[in-house]
Coordinates of C-alpha atoms in Angstrom, one line a residue:
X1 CA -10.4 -43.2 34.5
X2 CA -6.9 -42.5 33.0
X3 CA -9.1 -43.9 29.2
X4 CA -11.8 -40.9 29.9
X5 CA -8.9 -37.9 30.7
X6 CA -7.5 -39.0 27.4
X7 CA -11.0 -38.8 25.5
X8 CA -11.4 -35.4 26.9
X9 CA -7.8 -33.8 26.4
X10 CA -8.2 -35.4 22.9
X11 CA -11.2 -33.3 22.2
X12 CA -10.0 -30.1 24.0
X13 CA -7.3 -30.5 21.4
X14 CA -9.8 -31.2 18.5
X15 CA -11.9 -28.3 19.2
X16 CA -8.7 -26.1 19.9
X17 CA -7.2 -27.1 16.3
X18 CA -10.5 -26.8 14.6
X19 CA -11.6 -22.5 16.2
X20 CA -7.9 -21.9 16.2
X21 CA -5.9 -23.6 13.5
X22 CA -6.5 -22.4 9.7
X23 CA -7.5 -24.5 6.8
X24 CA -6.3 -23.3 3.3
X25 CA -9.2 -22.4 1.3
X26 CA -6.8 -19.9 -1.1
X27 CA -4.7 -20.8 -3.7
X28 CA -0.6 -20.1 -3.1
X29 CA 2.1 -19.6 -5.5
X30 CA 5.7 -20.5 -3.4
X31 CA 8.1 -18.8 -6.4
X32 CA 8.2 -17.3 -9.2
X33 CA 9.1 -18.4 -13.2
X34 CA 12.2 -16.1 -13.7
X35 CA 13.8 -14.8 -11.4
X36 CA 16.2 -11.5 -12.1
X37 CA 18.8 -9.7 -10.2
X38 CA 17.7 -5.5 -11.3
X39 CA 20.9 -2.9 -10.4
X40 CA 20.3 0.7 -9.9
X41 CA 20.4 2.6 -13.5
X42 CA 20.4 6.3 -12.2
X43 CA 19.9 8.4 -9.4
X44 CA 17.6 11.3 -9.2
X45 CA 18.6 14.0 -6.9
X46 CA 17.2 17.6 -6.5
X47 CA 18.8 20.5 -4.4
X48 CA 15.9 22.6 -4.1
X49 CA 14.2 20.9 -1.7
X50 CA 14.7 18.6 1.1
X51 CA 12.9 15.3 1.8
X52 CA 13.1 13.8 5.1
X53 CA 11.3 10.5 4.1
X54 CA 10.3 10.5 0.1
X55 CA 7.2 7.4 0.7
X56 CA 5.3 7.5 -2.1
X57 CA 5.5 9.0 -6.2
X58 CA 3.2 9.7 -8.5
X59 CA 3.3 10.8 -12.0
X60 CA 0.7 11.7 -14.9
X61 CA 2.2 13.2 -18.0
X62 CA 4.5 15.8 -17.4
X63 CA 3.7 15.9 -13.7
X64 CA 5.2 14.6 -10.9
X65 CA 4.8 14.7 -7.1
X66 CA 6.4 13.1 -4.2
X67 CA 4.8 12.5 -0.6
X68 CA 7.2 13.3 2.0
X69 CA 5.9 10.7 5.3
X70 CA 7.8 12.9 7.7
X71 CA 8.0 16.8 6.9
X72 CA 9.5 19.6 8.7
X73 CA 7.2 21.7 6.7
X74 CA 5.4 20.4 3.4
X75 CA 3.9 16.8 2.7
X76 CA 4.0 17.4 -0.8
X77 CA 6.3 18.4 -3.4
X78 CA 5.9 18.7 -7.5
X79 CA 8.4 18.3 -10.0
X80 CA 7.9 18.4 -14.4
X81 CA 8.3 14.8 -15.6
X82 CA 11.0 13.4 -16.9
X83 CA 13.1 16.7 -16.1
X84 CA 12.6 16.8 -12.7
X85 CA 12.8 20.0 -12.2
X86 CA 11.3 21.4 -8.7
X87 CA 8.2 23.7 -9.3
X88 CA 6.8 24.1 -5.6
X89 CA 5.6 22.5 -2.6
X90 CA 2.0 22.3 -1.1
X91 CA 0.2 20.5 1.4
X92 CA 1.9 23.1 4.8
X93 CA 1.6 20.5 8.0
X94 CA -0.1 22.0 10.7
X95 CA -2.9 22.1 12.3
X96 CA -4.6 25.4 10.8
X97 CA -8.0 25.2 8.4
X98 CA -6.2 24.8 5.3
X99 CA -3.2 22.7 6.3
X100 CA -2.7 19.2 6.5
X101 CA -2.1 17.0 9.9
X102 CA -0.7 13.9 8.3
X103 CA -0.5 12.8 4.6
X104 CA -1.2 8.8 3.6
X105 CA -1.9 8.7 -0.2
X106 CA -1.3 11.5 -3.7
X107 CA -3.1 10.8 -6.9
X108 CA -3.0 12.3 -10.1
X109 CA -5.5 13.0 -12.9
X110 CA -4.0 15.9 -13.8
X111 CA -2.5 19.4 -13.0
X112 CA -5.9 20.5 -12.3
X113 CA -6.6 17.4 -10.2
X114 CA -4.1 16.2 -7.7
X115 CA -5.9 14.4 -4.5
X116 CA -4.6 14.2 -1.1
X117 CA -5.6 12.1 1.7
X118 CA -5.4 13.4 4.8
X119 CA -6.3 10.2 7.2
X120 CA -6.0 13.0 10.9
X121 CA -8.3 15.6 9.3
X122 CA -10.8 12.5 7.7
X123 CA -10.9 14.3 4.5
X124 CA -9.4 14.4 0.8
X125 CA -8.3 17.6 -0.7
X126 CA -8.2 18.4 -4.8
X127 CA -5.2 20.9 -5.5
X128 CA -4.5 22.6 -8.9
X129 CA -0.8 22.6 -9.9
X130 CA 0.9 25.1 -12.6
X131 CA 4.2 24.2 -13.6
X132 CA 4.6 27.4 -15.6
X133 CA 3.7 29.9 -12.9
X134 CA 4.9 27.4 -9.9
X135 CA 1.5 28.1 -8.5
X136 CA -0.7 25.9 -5.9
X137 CA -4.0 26.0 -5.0
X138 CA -6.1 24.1 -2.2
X139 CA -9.0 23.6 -4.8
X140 CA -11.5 21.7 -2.7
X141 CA -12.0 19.3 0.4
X142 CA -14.4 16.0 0.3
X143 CA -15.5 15.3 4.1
X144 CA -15.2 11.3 4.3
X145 CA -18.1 9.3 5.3
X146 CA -18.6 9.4 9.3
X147 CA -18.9 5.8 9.1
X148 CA -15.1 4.8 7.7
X149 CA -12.6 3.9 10.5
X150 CA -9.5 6.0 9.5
X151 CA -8.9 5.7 6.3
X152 CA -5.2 5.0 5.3
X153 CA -5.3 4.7 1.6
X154 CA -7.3 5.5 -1.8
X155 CA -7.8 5.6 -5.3
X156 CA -9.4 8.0 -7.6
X157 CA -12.4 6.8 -10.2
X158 CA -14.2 9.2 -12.3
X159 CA -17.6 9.0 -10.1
X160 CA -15.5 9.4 -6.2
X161 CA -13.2 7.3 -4.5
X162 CA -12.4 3.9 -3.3
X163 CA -11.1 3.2 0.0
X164 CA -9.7 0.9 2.2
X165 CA -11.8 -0.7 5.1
X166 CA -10.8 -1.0 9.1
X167 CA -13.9 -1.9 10.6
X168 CA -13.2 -5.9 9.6
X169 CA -16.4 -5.9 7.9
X170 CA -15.7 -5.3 4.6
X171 CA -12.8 -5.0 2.0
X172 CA -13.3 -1.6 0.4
X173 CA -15.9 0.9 0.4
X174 CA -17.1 2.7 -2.9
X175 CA -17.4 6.1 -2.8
X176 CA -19.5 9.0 -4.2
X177 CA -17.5 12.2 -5.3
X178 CA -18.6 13.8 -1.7
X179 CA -16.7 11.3 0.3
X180 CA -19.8 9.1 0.8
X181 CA -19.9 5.2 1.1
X182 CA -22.4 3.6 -2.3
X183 CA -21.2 0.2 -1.7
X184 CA -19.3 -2.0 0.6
X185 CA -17.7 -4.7 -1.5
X186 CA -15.9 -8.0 0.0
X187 CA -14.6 -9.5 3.4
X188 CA -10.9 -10.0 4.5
X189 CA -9.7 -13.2 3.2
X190 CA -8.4 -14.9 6.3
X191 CA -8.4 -18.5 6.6
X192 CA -8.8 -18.0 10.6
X193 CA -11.3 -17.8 12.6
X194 CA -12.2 -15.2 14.1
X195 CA -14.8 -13.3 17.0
X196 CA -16.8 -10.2 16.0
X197 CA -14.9 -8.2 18.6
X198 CA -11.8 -9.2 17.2
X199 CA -12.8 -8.3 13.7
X200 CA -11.0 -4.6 14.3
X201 CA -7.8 -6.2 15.5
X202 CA -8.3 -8.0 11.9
X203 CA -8.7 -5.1 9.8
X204 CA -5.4 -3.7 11.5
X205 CA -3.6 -6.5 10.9
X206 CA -4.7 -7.0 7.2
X207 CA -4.1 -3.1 5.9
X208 CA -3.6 -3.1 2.2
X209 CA -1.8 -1.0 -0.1
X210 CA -3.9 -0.7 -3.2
X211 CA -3.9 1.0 -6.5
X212 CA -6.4 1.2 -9.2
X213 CA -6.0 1.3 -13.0
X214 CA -9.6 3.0 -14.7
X215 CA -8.7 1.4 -18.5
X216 CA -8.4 -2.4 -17.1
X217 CA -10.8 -1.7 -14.2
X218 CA -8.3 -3.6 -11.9
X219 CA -8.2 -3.1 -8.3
X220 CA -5.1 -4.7 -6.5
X221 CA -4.7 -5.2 -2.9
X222 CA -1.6 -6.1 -0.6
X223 CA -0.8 -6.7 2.6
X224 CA 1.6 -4.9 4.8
X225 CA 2.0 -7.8 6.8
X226 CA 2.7 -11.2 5.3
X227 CA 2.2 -11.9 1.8
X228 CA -1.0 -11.8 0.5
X229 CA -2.4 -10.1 -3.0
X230 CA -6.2 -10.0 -3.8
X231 CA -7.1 -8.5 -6.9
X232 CA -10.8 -7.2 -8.1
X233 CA -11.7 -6.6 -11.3
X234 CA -14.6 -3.7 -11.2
X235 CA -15.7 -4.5 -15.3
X236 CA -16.0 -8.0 -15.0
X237 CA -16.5 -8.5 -11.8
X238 CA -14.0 -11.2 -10.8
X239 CA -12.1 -11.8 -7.5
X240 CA -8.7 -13.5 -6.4
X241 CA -6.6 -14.2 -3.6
X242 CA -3.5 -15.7 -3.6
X243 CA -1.2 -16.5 -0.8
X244 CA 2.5 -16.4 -1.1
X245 CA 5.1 -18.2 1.0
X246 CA 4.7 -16.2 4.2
X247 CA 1.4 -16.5 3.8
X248 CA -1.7 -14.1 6.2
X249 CA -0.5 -11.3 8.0
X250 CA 0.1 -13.3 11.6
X251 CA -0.8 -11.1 15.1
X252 CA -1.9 -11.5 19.0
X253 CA -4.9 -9.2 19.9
X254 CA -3.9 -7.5 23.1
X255 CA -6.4 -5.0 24.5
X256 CA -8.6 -4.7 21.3
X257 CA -5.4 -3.7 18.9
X258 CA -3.9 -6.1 16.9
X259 CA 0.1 -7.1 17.4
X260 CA 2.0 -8.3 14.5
X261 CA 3.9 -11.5 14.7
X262 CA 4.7 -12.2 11.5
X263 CA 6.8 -10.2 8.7
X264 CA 6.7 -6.8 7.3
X265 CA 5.2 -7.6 3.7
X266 CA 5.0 -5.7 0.7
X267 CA 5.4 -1.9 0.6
X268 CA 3.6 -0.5 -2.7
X269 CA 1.7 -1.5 -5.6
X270 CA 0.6 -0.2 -9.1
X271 CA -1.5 -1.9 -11.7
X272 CA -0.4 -1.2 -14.9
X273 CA -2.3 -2.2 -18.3
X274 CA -0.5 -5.4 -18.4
X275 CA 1.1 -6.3 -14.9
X276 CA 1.1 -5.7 -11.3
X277 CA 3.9 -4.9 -9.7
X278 CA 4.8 -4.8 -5.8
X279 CA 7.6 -4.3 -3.6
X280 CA 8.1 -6.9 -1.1
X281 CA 10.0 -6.7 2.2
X282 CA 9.8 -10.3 4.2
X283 CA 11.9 -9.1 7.1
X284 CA 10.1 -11.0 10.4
X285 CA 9.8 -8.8 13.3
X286 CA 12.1 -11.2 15.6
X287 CA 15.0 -10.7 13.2
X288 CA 14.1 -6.8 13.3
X289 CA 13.6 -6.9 17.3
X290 CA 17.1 -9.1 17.6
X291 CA 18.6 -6.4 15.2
X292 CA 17.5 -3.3 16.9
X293 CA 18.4 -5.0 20.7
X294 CA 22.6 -5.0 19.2
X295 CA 21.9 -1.3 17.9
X296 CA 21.3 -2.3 14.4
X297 CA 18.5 -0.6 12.0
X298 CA 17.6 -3.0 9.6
X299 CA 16.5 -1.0 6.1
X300 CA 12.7 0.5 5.6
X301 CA 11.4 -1.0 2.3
X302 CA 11.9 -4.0 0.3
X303 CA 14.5 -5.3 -2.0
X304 CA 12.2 -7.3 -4.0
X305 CA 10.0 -6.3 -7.2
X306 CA 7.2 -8.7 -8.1
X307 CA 5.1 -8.9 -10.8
X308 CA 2.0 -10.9 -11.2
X309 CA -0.8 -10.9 -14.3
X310 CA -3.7 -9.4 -13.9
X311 CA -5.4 -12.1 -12.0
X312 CA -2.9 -12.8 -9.3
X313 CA -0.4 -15.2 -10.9
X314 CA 3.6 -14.8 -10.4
X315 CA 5.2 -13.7 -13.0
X316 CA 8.4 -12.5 -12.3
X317 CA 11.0 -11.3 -9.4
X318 CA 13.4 -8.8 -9.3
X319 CA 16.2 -8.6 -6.2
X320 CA 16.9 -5.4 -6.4
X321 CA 20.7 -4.4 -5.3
X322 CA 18.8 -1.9 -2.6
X323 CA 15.7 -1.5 -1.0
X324 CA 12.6 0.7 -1.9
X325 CA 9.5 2.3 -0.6
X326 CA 7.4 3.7 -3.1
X327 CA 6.9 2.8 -6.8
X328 CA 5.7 4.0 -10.6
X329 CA 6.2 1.4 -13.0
X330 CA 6.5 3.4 -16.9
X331 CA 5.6 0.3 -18.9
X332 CA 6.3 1.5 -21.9
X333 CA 9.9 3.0 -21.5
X334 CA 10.6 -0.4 -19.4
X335 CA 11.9 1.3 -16.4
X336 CA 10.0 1.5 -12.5
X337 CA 10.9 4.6 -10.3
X338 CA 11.2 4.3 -6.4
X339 CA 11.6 6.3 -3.4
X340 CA 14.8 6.7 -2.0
X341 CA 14.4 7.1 2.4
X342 CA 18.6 6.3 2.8
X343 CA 20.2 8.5 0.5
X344 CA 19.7 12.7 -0.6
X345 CA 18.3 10.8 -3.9
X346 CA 15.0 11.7 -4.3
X347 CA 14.1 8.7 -6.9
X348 CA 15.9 6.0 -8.3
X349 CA 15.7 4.3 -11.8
X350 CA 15.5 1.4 -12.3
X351 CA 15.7 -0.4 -15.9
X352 CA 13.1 -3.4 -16.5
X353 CA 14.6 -4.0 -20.0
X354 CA 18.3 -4.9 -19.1

């Protein structure tokens, strides 16, 4: 009697370990080649306007705009490039036809064409931008498919838009220029196994920060949660995964939403013609729920740069001396702006070549 209860815990166990337990079927990388320590080379304050929480930066020639997460009145302001200097603010938040209820994602293709996503209202604006006048205009707004599950991030192409997936079906959607799904491309690349009605839980847990670079036709995706980068290449047509040290974004489902257990992962990415670079956090959520129970705020952001090639391999870490949020990587000059959420500093400089 006591030989059969044995047989069948041992097979409650084998079946538990095989639906629950995850096989690697990804290739990792555990460090990097060179490691560098990167100090802070100048800070970039402005006093004409306030930013409660500067996320995200983007520049395109002599343009630049920074996303403000957390407004008291605009998401969005513009500045010339490399002057800085303040030519207006756009993007009002509010809830009237032609303002903007919450602000994810700003790209640039130029003055004429600077895209907003605005994940509440399910739509992505097109704004026009003189730095000579300091005039805005709301030039047009692209109703997103019906069929996307709030859509947290973007990239512009020159035929529409590619977007970010949270129905756990797919990786990315392809879009035509009126916000409509051509293609659904990929699956998450999880290693566990996992329901059909857990599959949303999965999409939460796996949201990506992604940027796209049109002359290498490279897609890169990371995870918020643990440390995961896939990258797709549109020309060729290639796909990789690779897992870092922390590995898959780690999370209980509880009532249909999915709880992370892990670590905070990366922050931002940009592709740029040769590298990728992301900021990476790797702060678990125990040390940040220990932290916040003695009255301690641990930092927003990451204090680490990395760089991989263009298919996913490590190249190169920088511990930066503070942490970041958002990112633009000037390849040529050797330097990589950030956000600055702790200080009045708008940006901060950082130089790639010392």
């Amino acid at each position: 009697m006591k030989k059969k209860i044995i047989i069948v815990i041992g097979m409650l166990l084998l079946f538990y370990n095989c639906h629950f337990v995850s096989k690697e079927v990804y290739p990792r990388y555990m460090d990097f080649p060179e490691v560098r320590t990167l100090s802070l080379a100048k800070a970039i304050s402005c006093d004409s306007v306030y930013l409660r929480y500067p996320y995200r930066v983007e520049i395109k020639d002599s343009l630049a705009v920074i996303l403000d997460l957390h407004p008291d009145s605009c998401f969005l302001h513009a500045f010339t490039y490399p002057e800085w200097r303040y030519i207006t603010s756009f993007g009002r938040r509010g809830e009237g036809p032609e303002e903007v209820l919450s602000a994810e994602r700003v790209r640039i293709c130029s003055p004429d064409s600077v895209w907003v996503l605005d994940s509440n209202r399910r739509q992505i604006t097109r704004w026009r931008i003189s730095a000579s006048s300091s005039n805005v205009e709301r030039a047009e707004e692209i109703l997103l498919d019906e069929r996307l599950i709030r859509t947290l991030d973007f990239c512009k192409t020159d035929e529409g838009f590619l977007v970010t997936d949270y129905t756990g079906n797919y990786r990315y959607h392809v879009l035509d220029a009126h916000g409509q799904i051509k293609e659904s491309i990929g699956a998450i690349p999880s290693e566990r196994s996992m329901e059909d009605s857990g599959k949303t839980a999965l999409a939460q847990a796996w949201r990506s920060f992604v940027d796209y670079n049109p002359k290498n036709g490279v897609l890169a995706m990371v995870t918020q949660l643990g440390e995961v980068i896939e990258i797709f290449n549109l020309k060729t047509g290639e796909h990789y995964v690779y897992y870092g040290p922390h590995g898959e974004p780690l999370f209980h489902i509880s009532q249909g939403y999915g709880l992370p257990i892990g670590i905070m992962g990366f922050h931002d990415v940009k592709v740029t013609e040769h590298l990728i670079y992301a900021v990476f956090q790797g702060i678990s959520f125990k040390e940040i729920a220990r932290s916040e129970k003695q009255g301690i705020h641990l930092p927003d952001g990451g204090s680490k740069l990395y760089t991989f090639t263009l298919t996913g391999l490590p190249v190169k870490c920088y511990e930066l001396n503070k942490p970041v949020c958002g990112i633009w990587v000037d390849e040529v000059k050797k330097l990589f702006l950030a956000t600055d959420v702790f200080t009045d500093n708008l940006i901060t400089r950082f130089d790639l070549k010392k």
